[in-house]
Short mmCIF file of N, CA and C in Angstrom, two decimals:
data_model
loop_
_atom_site.label_atom_id
_atom_site.label_comp_id
_atom_site.label_asym_id
_atom_site.label_seq_id
_atom_site.Cartn_x
_atom_site.Cartn_y
_atom_site.Cartn_z
N ARG A 14 -9.40 8.60 -59.82
CA ARG A 14 -9.65 7.66 -58.76
C ARG A 14 -8.92 8.06 -57.49
N GLY A 15 -7.69 8.56 -57.60
CA GLY A 15 -6.91 8.98 -56.43
C GLY A 15 -7.54 10.15 -55.70
N ARG A 16 -8.09 11.09 -56.49
CA ARG A 16 -8.73 12.25 -55.86
C ARG A 16 -9.97 11.84 -55.10
N ASN A 17 -10.74 10.88 -55.63
CA ASN A 17 -11.94 10.41 -54.93
C ASN A 17 -11.58 9.75 -53.62
N ALA A 18 -10.51 8.95 -53.62
CA ALA A 18 -10.07 8.29 -52.38
C ALA A 18 -9.63 9.33 -51.35
N LYS A 19 -8.93 10.36 -51.81
CA LYS A 19 -8.49 11.43 -50.90
C LYS A 19 -9.69 12.19 -50.36
N ALA A 20 -10.68 12.42 -51.19
CA ALA A 20 -11.89 13.12 -50.75
C ALA A 20 -12.64 12.31 -49.71
N VAL A 21 -12.70 10.98 -49.89
CA VAL A 21 -13.37 10.11 -48.93
C VAL A 21 -12.63 10.14 -47.60
N VAL A 22 -11.29 10.05 -47.65
CA VAL A 22 -10.49 10.08 -46.41
C VAL A 22 -10.67 11.43 -45.72
N SER A 23 -10.65 12.51 -46.49
CA SER A 23 -10.83 13.84 -45.92
C SER A 23 -12.21 13.98 -45.28
N THR A 24 -13.24 13.49 -45.95
CA THR A 24 -14.60 13.55 -45.40
C THR A 24 -14.70 12.73 -44.13
N GLN A 25 -14.12 11.55 -44.14
CA GLN A 25 -14.16 10.70 -42.94
C GLN A 25 -13.39 11.34 -41.79
N SER A 26 -12.23 11.92 -42.08
CA SER A 26 -11.44 12.58 -41.04
C SER A 26 -12.20 13.75 -40.44
N THR A 27 -12.86 14.52 -41.28
CA THR A 27 -13.66 15.65 -40.80
C THR A 27 -14.80 15.15 -39.92
N TRP A 28 -15.42 14.07 -40.34
CA TRP A 28 -16.53 13.50 -39.57
C TRP A 28 -16.04 13.02 -38.21
N VAL A 29 -14.90 12.31 -38.18
CA VAL A 29 -14.34 11.82 -36.92
C VAL A 29 -14.00 12.99 -36.01
N THR A 30 -13.37 14.01 -36.57
CA THR A 30 -13.00 15.19 -35.77
C THR A 30 -14.24 15.86 -35.19
N THR A 31 -15.27 16.01 -35.99
CA THR A 31 -16.50 16.64 -35.53
C THR A 31 -17.15 15.84 -34.41
N THR A 32 -17.19 14.52 -34.57
CA THR A 32 -17.83 13.70 -33.53
C THR A 32 -17.01 13.70 -32.24
N LEU A 33 -15.68 13.77 -32.35
CA LEU A 33 -14.86 13.87 -31.14
C LEU A 33 -15.14 15.17 -30.40
N HIS A 34 -15.32 16.25 -31.13
CA HIS A 34 -15.70 17.52 -30.50
C HIS A 34 -17.05 17.39 -29.80
N GLN A 35 -18.00 16.73 -30.44
CA GLN A 35 -19.33 16.55 -29.84
C GLN A 35 -19.23 15.73 -28.56
N ILE A 36 -18.41 14.69 -28.57
CA ILE A 36 -18.24 13.86 -27.36
C ILE A 36 -17.67 14.69 -26.23
N ALA A 37 -16.61 15.44 -26.51
CA ALA A 37 -15.98 16.27 -25.48
C ALA A 37 -16.97 17.29 -24.92
N ASP A 38 -17.70 17.95 -25.81
CA ASP A 38 -18.69 18.94 -25.35
C ASP A 38 -19.79 18.29 -24.52
N SER A 39 -20.21 17.09 -24.92
CA SER A 39 -21.27 16.38 -24.18
C SER A 39 -20.82 16.01 -22.78
N PHE A 40 -19.60 15.50 -22.66
CA PHE A 40 -19.10 15.14 -21.33
C PHE A 40 -18.92 16.38 -20.46
N HIS A 41 -18.50 17.47 -21.07
CA HIS A 41 -18.36 18.72 -20.31
C HIS A 41 -19.72 19.17 -19.79
N ALA A 42 -20.73 19.12 -20.65
CA ALA A 42 -22.08 19.52 -20.23
C ALA A 42 -22.62 18.57 -19.16
N LEU A 43 -22.31 17.28 -19.30
CA LEU A 43 -22.77 16.29 -18.32
C LEU A 43 -22.17 16.56 -16.95
N SER A 44 -20.88 16.80 -16.89
CA SER A 44 -20.26 17.06 -15.59
C SER A 44 -20.74 18.38 -15.01
N LYS A 45 -20.99 19.37 -15.86
CA LYS A 45 -21.52 20.65 -15.39
C LYS A 45 -22.94 20.47 -14.87
N SER A 46 -23.73 19.63 -15.52
CA SER A 46 -25.11 19.43 -15.06
C SER A 46 -25.12 18.76 -13.69
N GLY A 47 -24.17 17.85 -13.45
CA GLY A 47 -24.07 17.22 -12.12
C GLY A 47 -23.76 18.25 -11.05
N THR A 48 -22.85 19.17 -11.34
CA THR A 48 -22.52 20.24 -10.40
C THR A 48 -23.72 21.14 -10.18
N ASP A 49 -24.43 21.45 -11.27
CA ASP A 49 -25.63 22.30 -11.16
C ASP A 49 -26.72 21.61 -10.34
N THR A 50 -26.86 20.30 -10.52
CA THR A 50 -27.86 19.55 -9.75
C THR A 50 -27.51 19.58 -8.26
N GLY A 51 -26.23 19.40 -7.95
CA GLY A 51 -25.80 19.46 -6.55
C GLY A 51 -26.09 20.82 -5.94
N ALA A 52 -25.84 21.87 -6.71
CA ALA A 52 -26.12 23.23 -6.21
C ALA A 52 -27.62 23.44 -6.02
N SER A 53 -28.42 22.87 -6.90
CA SER A 53 -29.88 22.99 -6.77
C SER A 53 -30.36 22.28 -5.52
N TRP A 54 -29.85 21.09 -5.25
CA TRP A 54 -30.22 20.37 -4.03
C TRP A 54 -29.81 21.17 -2.80
N PHE A 55 -28.65 21.81 -2.85
CA PHE A 55 -28.20 22.62 -1.72
C PHE A 55 -29.17 23.78 -1.50
N ASN A 56 -29.62 24.40 -2.58
CA ASN A 56 -30.59 25.51 -2.45
C ASN A 56 -31.90 25.02 -1.82
N VAL A 57 -32.33 23.82 -2.18
CA VAL A 57 -33.53 23.24 -1.56
C VAL A 57 -33.28 23.05 -0.07
N SER A 58 -32.10 22.58 0.27
CA SER A 58 -31.75 22.36 1.69
C SER A 58 -31.81 23.68 2.47
N VAL A 59 -31.25 24.73 1.91
CA VAL A 59 -31.25 26.04 2.58
C VAL A 59 -32.69 26.53 2.77
N ALA A 60 -33.51 26.37 1.75
CA ALA A 60 -34.91 26.80 1.84
C ALA A 60 -35.66 26.00 2.90
N CYS A 61 -35.40 24.71 2.97
CA CYS A 61 -36.06 23.87 3.98
C CYS A 61 -35.64 24.27 5.39
N LYS A 62 -34.35 24.58 5.56
CA LYS A 62 -33.89 25.03 6.88
C LYS A 62 -34.55 26.34 7.27
N ALA A 63 -34.67 27.24 6.30
CA ALA A 63 -35.32 28.53 6.58
C ALA A 63 -36.78 28.32 6.96
N PHE A 64 -37.47 27.42 6.26
CA PHE A 64 -38.87 27.13 6.58
C PHE A 64 -38.98 26.49 7.96
N SER A 65 -38.04 25.61 8.26
CA SER A 65 -38.03 24.97 9.58
C SER A 65 -37.88 26.00 10.70
N GLN A 66 -37.00 26.97 10.47
CA GLN A 66 -36.80 28.02 11.48
C GLN A 66 -38.06 28.89 11.64
N CYS A 67 -38.73 29.15 10.53
CA CYS A 67 -39.98 29.92 10.60
C CYS A 67 -41.02 29.17 11.45
N GLU A 68 -41.13 27.87 11.21
CA GLU A 68 -42.10 27.06 11.95
C GLU A 68 -41.72 26.99 13.43
N ALA A 69 -40.42 26.95 13.71
CA ALA A 69 -39.97 26.91 15.11
C ALA A 69 -40.33 28.20 15.83
N GLU A 70 -40.23 29.32 15.13
CA GLU A 70 -40.54 30.62 15.74
C GLU A 70 -42.02 30.77 16.04
N ILE A 71 -42.87 30.14 15.25
CA ILE A 71 -44.30 30.28 15.52
C ILE A 71 -44.81 29.10 16.36
N GLN A 72 -43.90 28.43 17.03
CA GLN A 72 -44.21 27.38 18.00
C GLN A 72 -44.79 26.12 17.38
N ASN A 73 -44.47 25.81 16.17
CA ASN A 73 -44.93 24.58 15.53
C ASN A 73 -43.73 23.63 15.47
N GLU A 74 -43.34 23.12 16.65
CA GLU A 74 -42.11 22.35 16.81
C GLU A 74 -42.11 21.05 16.00
N ALA A 75 -43.23 20.35 15.94
CA ALA A 75 -43.27 19.07 15.23
C ALA A 75 -43.00 19.27 13.74
N LEU A 76 -43.64 20.25 13.16
CA LEU A 76 -43.42 20.52 11.75
C LEU A 76 -42.00 21.06 11.51
N ALA A 77 -41.50 21.86 12.42
CA ALA A 77 -40.14 22.40 12.30
C ALA A 77 -39.13 21.27 12.33
N GLU A 78 -39.34 20.27 13.17
CA GLU A 78 -38.42 19.13 13.28
C GLU A 78 -38.42 18.30 12.00
N VAL A 79 -39.62 18.09 11.43
CA VAL A 79 -39.71 17.32 10.18
C VAL A 79 -38.95 18.03 9.06
N TRP A 80 -39.16 19.34 8.94
CA TRP A 80 -38.49 20.09 7.88
C TRP A 80 -36.98 20.18 8.12
N GLU A 81 -36.57 20.21 9.36
CA GLU A 81 -35.13 20.23 9.68
C GLU A 81 -34.49 18.92 9.25
N LYS A 82 -35.14 17.79 9.53
CA LYS A 82 -34.62 16.49 9.11
C LYS A 82 -34.59 16.38 7.58
N PHE A 83 -35.66 16.89 6.97
CA PHE A 83 -35.70 16.86 5.51
C PHE A 83 -34.56 17.71 4.93
N ALA A 84 -34.31 18.87 5.54
CA ALA A 84 -33.23 19.75 5.07
C ALA A 84 -31.88 19.06 5.20
N GLN A 85 -31.67 18.32 6.29
CA GLN A 85 -30.41 17.60 6.47
C GLN A 85 -30.24 16.50 5.41
N THR A 86 -31.34 15.80 5.13
CA THR A 86 -31.31 14.73 4.12
C THR A 86 -31.01 15.31 2.74
N VAL A 87 -31.65 16.42 2.44
CA VAL A 87 -31.42 17.07 1.14
C VAL A 87 -29.98 17.56 1.05
N GLU A 88 -29.44 18.03 2.14
CA GLU A 88 -28.04 18.49 2.14
C GLU A 88 -27.09 17.32 1.88
N VAL A 89 -27.39 16.16 2.44
CA VAL A 89 -26.59 14.96 2.18
C VAL A 89 -26.65 14.60 0.68
N VAL A 90 -27.87 14.65 0.13
CA VAL A 90 -28.03 14.38 -1.31
C VAL A 90 -27.22 15.40 -2.11
N SER A 91 -27.25 16.65 -1.71
CA SER A 91 -26.51 17.69 -2.40
C SER A 91 -25.01 17.39 -2.39
N ASN A 92 -24.50 17.04 -1.21
CA ASN A 92 -23.06 16.73 -1.10
C ASN A 92 -22.67 15.53 -1.95
N LYS A 93 -23.53 14.50 -1.94
CA LYS A 93 -23.24 13.31 -2.75
C LYS A 93 -23.27 13.65 -4.24
N GLU A 94 -24.22 14.45 -4.64
CA GLU A 94 -24.33 14.84 -6.05
C GLU A 94 -23.11 15.65 -6.48
N LYS A 95 -22.69 16.58 -5.63
CA LYS A 95 -21.49 17.38 -5.95
C LYS A 95 -20.25 16.50 -6.03
N ARG A 96 -20.10 15.59 -5.08
CA ARG A 96 -18.94 14.69 -5.06
C ARG A 96 -18.93 13.80 -6.31
N LYS A 97 -20.12 13.29 -6.66
CA LYS A 97 -20.24 12.45 -7.86
C LYS A 97 -19.84 13.24 -9.11
N ALA A 98 -20.30 14.48 -9.19
CA ALA A 98 -19.96 15.32 -10.35
C ALA A 98 -18.46 15.59 -10.41
N GLN A 99 -17.84 15.84 -9.25
CA GLN A 99 -16.40 16.07 -9.22
C GLN A 99 -15.63 14.82 -9.65
N GLU A 100 -16.07 13.65 -9.17
CA GLU A 100 -15.42 12.40 -9.55
C GLU A 100 -15.55 12.15 -11.05
N GLU A 101 -16.74 12.38 -11.59
CA GLU A 101 -16.94 12.19 -13.03
C GLU A 101 -16.07 13.14 -13.82
N GLN A 102 -15.99 14.35 -13.36
CA GLN A 102 -15.18 15.33 -14.07
C GLN A 102 -13.71 14.92 -14.04
N LEU A 103 -13.23 14.43 -12.90
CA LEU A 103 -11.84 13.98 -12.83
C LEU A 103 -11.60 12.77 -13.72
N VAL A 104 -12.55 11.84 -13.75
CA VAL A 104 -12.39 10.62 -14.54
C VAL A 104 -12.38 10.94 -16.03
N PHE A 105 -13.25 11.85 -16.45
CA PHE A 105 -13.39 12.11 -17.88
C PHE A 105 -12.55 13.28 -18.39
N SER A 106 -12.12 14.16 -17.52
CA SER A 106 -11.48 15.38 -18.02
C SER A 106 -10.18 15.11 -18.75
N GLU A 107 -9.33 14.25 -18.22
CA GLU A 107 -8.04 14.00 -18.87
C GLU A 107 -8.19 13.31 -20.23
N PRO A 108 -8.94 12.19 -20.31
CA PRO A 108 -9.09 11.58 -21.64
C PRO A 108 -9.81 12.50 -22.63
N MET A 109 -10.80 13.23 -22.16
CA MET A 109 -11.52 14.12 -23.06
C MET A 109 -10.63 15.26 -23.54
N HIS A 110 -9.76 15.73 -22.65
CA HIS A 110 -8.83 16.78 -23.05
C HIS A 110 -7.89 16.25 -24.14
N GLU A 111 -7.42 15.01 -23.97
CA GLU A 111 -6.55 14.40 -24.98
C GLU A 111 -7.30 14.23 -26.30
N TYR A 112 -8.53 13.75 -26.24
CA TYR A 112 -9.33 13.60 -27.46
C TYR A 112 -9.56 14.95 -28.13
N TYR A 113 -9.88 15.94 -27.33
CA TYR A 113 -10.15 17.27 -27.85
C TYR A 113 -8.90 17.85 -28.52
N THR A 114 -7.75 17.69 -27.85
CA THR A 114 -6.49 18.17 -28.41
C THR A 114 -6.17 17.44 -29.71
N SER A 115 -6.38 16.12 -29.71
CA SER A 115 -6.13 15.34 -30.92
C SER A 115 -7.05 15.78 -32.05
N ALA A 116 -8.30 16.01 -31.73
CA ALA A 116 -9.26 16.42 -32.75
C ALA A 116 -8.87 17.78 -33.34
N LYS A 117 -8.42 18.71 -32.49
CA LYS A 117 -7.98 20.01 -33.00
C LYS A 117 -6.75 19.85 -33.90
N ALA A 118 -5.83 18.97 -33.49
CA ALA A 118 -4.63 18.73 -34.31
C ALA A 118 -5.00 18.13 -35.66
N ILE A 119 -5.92 17.18 -35.64
CA ILE A 119 -6.37 16.56 -36.90
C ILE A 119 -7.02 17.62 -37.78
N GLY A 120 -7.84 18.47 -37.19
CA GLY A 120 -8.49 19.54 -37.95
C GLY A 120 -7.46 20.47 -38.58
N GLY A 121 -6.43 20.83 -37.84
CA GLY A 121 -5.37 21.68 -38.37
C GLY A 121 -4.62 21.00 -39.50
N THR A 122 -4.37 19.72 -39.33
CA THR A 122 -3.69 18.96 -40.38
C THR A 122 -4.53 18.91 -41.64
N LEU A 123 -5.83 18.72 -41.49
CA LEU A 123 -6.72 18.69 -42.65
C LEU A 123 -6.71 20.04 -43.38
N LYS A 124 -6.71 21.13 -42.62
CA LYS A 124 -6.66 22.45 -43.25
C LYS A 124 -5.34 22.64 -44.00
N ASP A 125 -4.22 22.23 -43.36
CA ASP A 125 -2.92 22.34 -44.01
C ASP A 125 -2.86 21.50 -45.27
N ARG A 126 -3.43 20.32 -45.19
CA ARG A 126 -3.43 19.42 -46.34
C ARG A 126 -4.25 20.01 -47.48
N LYS A 127 -5.39 20.60 -47.15
CA LYS A 127 -6.22 21.22 -48.19
C LYS A 127 -5.48 22.39 -48.83
N SER A 128 -4.80 23.18 -48.01
CA SER A 128 -4.03 24.31 -48.52
C SER A 128 -2.91 23.82 -49.43
N ALA A 129 -2.23 22.76 -49.03
CA ALA A 129 -1.16 22.20 -49.87
C ALA A 129 -1.73 21.68 -51.18
N GLY A 130 -2.91 21.08 -51.13
CA GLY A 130 -3.56 20.60 -52.34
C GLY A 130 -3.88 21.73 -53.29
N LEU A 131 -4.38 22.84 -52.74
CA LEU A 131 -4.68 24.00 -53.58
C LEU A 131 -3.40 24.58 -54.19
N THR A 132 -2.35 24.63 -53.40
CA THR A 132 -1.06 25.11 -53.92
C THR A 132 -0.57 24.20 -55.03
N TYR A 133 -0.71 22.92 -54.84
CA TYR A 133 -0.30 21.95 -55.85
C TYR A 133 -1.09 22.16 -57.14
N GLU A 134 -2.40 22.29 -57.02
CA GLU A 134 -3.24 22.49 -58.20
C GLU A 134 -2.88 23.79 -58.92
N THR A 135 -2.63 24.85 -58.18
CA THR A 135 -2.25 26.13 -58.77
C THR A 135 -0.94 26.00 -59.53
N GLU A 136 0.02 25.35 -58.89
CA GLU A 136 1.33 25.15 -59.54
C GLU A 136 1.19 24.28 -60.78
N LEU A 137 0.37 23.28 -60.71
CA LEU A 137 0.14 22.40 -61.85
C LEU A 137 -0.48 23.18 -63.01
N ASN A 138 -1.44 24.02 -62.72
CA ASN A 138 -2.05 24.86 -63.76
C ASN A 138 -1.05 25.83 -64.37
N ARG A 139 -0.19 26.40 -63.53
CA ARG A 139 0.84 27.32 -64.02
C ARG A 139 1.80 26.60 -64.96
N LEU A 140 2.20 25.39 -64.58
CA LEU A 140 3.11 24.61 -65.43
C LEU A 140 2.43 24.20 -66.74
N GLU A 141 1.15 23.85 -66.66
CA GLU A 141 0.42 23.52 -67.90
C GLU A 141 0.36 24.72 -68.83
N GLY A 142 0.20 25.90 -68.27
CA GLY A 142 0.20 27.13 -69.07
C GLY A 142 1.55 27.35 -69.74
N ARG A 143 2.61 27.12 -68.99
CA ARG A 143 3.94 27.25 -69.57
C ARG A 143 4.16 26.24 -70.69
N ARG A 144 3.70 25.01 -70.44
CA ARG A 144 3.87 23.97 -71.46
C ARG A 144 3.09 24.34 -72.73
N ALA A 145 1.88 24.90 -72.55
CA ALA A 145 1.08 25.31 -73.70
C ALA A 145 1.79 26.43 -74.48
N ARG A 146 2.38 27.39 -73.76
CA ARG A 146 3.12 28.46 -74.44
C ARG A 146 4.35 27.91 -75.15
N LEU A 147 4.99 26.92 -74.55
CA LEU A 147 6.16 26.29 -75.18
C LEU A 147 5.74 25.61 -76.49
N LEU A 148 4.65 24.87 -76.44
CA LEU A 148 4.17 24.21 -77.66
C LEU A 148 3.80 25.24 -78.73
N GLU A 149 3.17 26.32 -78.29
CA GLU A 149 2.79 27.38 -79.22
C GLU A 149 4.03 28.01 -79.85
N ALA A 150 5.05 28.21 -79.03
CA ALA A 150 6.30 28.80 -79.54
C ALA A 150 6.97 27.84 -80.53
N GLU A 151 6.93 26.57 -80.24
CA GLU A 151 7.52 25.59 -81.15
C GLU A 151 6.79 25.58 -82.48
N GLN A 152 5.45 25.70 -82.40
CA GLN A 152 4.65 25.70 -83.62
C GLN A 152 4.89 26.96 -84.46
N LYS A 153 5.14 28.09 -83.82
CA LYS A 153 5.39 29.33 -84.54
C LYS A 153 6.81 29.38 -85.09
N GLY A 154 7.67 28.48 -84.60
CA GLY A 154 9.04 28.41 -85.09
C GLY A 154 9.93 29.50 -84.55
N ARG A 155 9.85 29.80 -83.27
CA ARG A 155 10.72 30.80 -82.66
C ARG A 155 12.17 30.34 -82.74
N THR A 156 13.03 31.23 -82.37
CA THR A 156 14.46 30.92 -82.47
C THR A 156 14.80 29.77 -81.53
N PRO A 157 15.69 28.89 -81.94
CA PRO A 157 16.03 27.72 -81.13
C PRO A 157 16.65 28.09 -79.78
N ILE A 158 17.43 29.18 -79.70
CA ILE A 158 18.10 29.52 -78.45
C ILE A 158 17.07 29.93 -77.39
N ARG A 159 16.19 30.85 -77.78
CA ARG A 159 15.16 31.30 -76.83
C ARG A 159 14.22 30.15 -76.47
N ASN A 160 13.89 29.34 -77.44
CA ASN A 160 13.02 28.20 -77.23
C ASN A 160 13.67 27.20 -76.26
N SER A 161 14.94 26.96 -76.41
CA SER A 161 15.62 26.01 -75.52
C SER A 161 15.70 26.56 -74.09
N ARG A 162 15.89 27.89 -73.96
CA ARG A 162 15.91 28.49 -72.61
C ARG A 162 14.54 28.34 -71.95
N PHE A 163 13.51 28.59 -72.70
CA PHE A 163 12.15 28.46 -72.17
C PHE A 163 11.86 27.02 -71.78
N GLN A 164 12.25 26.10 -72.65
CA GLN A 164 12.04 24.68 -72.37
C GLN A 164 12.83 24.25 -71.14
N SER A 165 14.03 24.76 -70.98
CA SER A 165 14.83 24.40 -69.80
C SER A 165 14.21 24.98 -68.53
N ALA A 166 13.62 26.19 -68.60
CA ALA A 166 12.96 26.78 -67.43
C ALA A 166 11.75 25.96 -67.03
N VAL A 167 10.97 25.49 -68.02
CA VAL A 167 9.82 24.64 -67.72
C VAL A 167 10.29 23.34 -67.10
N GLN A 168 11.34 22.76 -67.66
CA GLN A 168 11.87 21.49 -67.14
C GLN A 168 12.36 21.64 -65.70
N GLN A 169 13.05 22.76 -65.41
CA GLN A 169 13.53 23.01 -64.05
C GLN A 169 12.37 23.15 -63.07
N ALA A 170 11.34 23.86 -63.52
CA ALA A 170 10.17 24.02 -62.65
C ALA A 170 9.52 22.68 -62.38
N GLU A 171 9.41 21.86 -63.42
CA GLU A 171 8.82 20.53 -63.23
C GLU A 171 9.71 19.66 -62.35
N ASP A 172 11.01 19.71 -62.56
CA ASP A 172 11.94 18.92 -61.74
C ASP A 172 11.90 19.37 -60.29
N GLY A 173 11.82 20.67 -60.08
CA GLY A 173 11.74 21.18 -58.71
C GLY A 173 10.47 20.73 -58.03
N ARG A 174 9.37 20.71 -58.75
CA ARG A 174 8.09 20.28 -58.19
C ARG A 174 8.12 18.78 -57.93
N THR A 175 8.74 18.01 -58.82
CA THR A 175 8.84 16.56 -58.65
C THR A 175 9.68 16.23 -57.44
N SER A 176 10.78 16.96 -57.24
CA SER A 176 11.65 16.66 -56.10
C SER A 176 10.95 17.00 -54.79
N GLU A 177 10.10 18.05 -54.79
CA GLU A 177 9.36 18.37 -53.57
C GLU A 177 8.38 17.27 -53.22
N VAL A 178 7.70 16.75 -54.21
CA VAL A 178 6.71 15.69 -53.97
C VAL A 178 7.41 14.42 -53.52
N SER A 179 8.52 14.06 -54.18
CA SER A 179 9.19 12.80 -53.83
C SER A 179 9.92 12.91 -52.50
N SER A 180 10.34 14.09 -52.08
CA SER A 180 11.02 14.21 -50.80
C SER A 180 10.05 14.28 -49.63
N GLY A 181 8.75 14.42 -49.91
CA GLY A 181 7.75 14.41 -48.84
C GLY A 181 7.42 15.76 -48.30
N ARG A 182 7.98 16.85 -48.87
CA ARG A 182 7.66 18.19 -48.37
C ARG A 182 6.24 18.57 -48.71
N ASP A 183 5.71 18.04 -49.77
CA ASP A 183 4.34 18.35 -50.16
C ASP A 183 3.48 17.15 -49.75
N SER A 184 2.65 17.31 -48.74
CA SER A 184 1.90 16.19 -48.18
C SER A 184 0.66 15.88 -48.97
N TYR A 185 0.39 16.59 -50.02
CA TYR A 185 -0.82 16.31 -50.80
C TYR A 185 -0.53 15.15 -51.70
#
């Protein structure tokens, strides 16, 4: 039952971390798209000014004036779009950076926890093997001195592992 609860917590933590990364990436793309939109509007403005100048050169003043006004309006839109994108980036960049940093830290902690769990399982299997050999030795009737040394080594290993878990060094 304990392992299932740990697996659920681990799965939920991984899910939360993944979604935080998605949020950060989405906001980054959103602010970049605003900057790209502003640059696109500026390019339209430049093209309109160039067309206006062409019309002015061929003596079509009325059309040149209309395109010049349109170019100025588009340039205003471009500036507003760029300013809006910069403001959004400033508003979202700090909290998103904190979320992103937190998500990376959580991910690292989950990896460390998984590694500690694997180490714990390996050590547990090793101790079970020793215990099995001890029982086998007892059944074969080995000498009491060697048997007691082996039993004391197993006990020390178990005590050392127990003290690590109870002192909090092993986070699994």
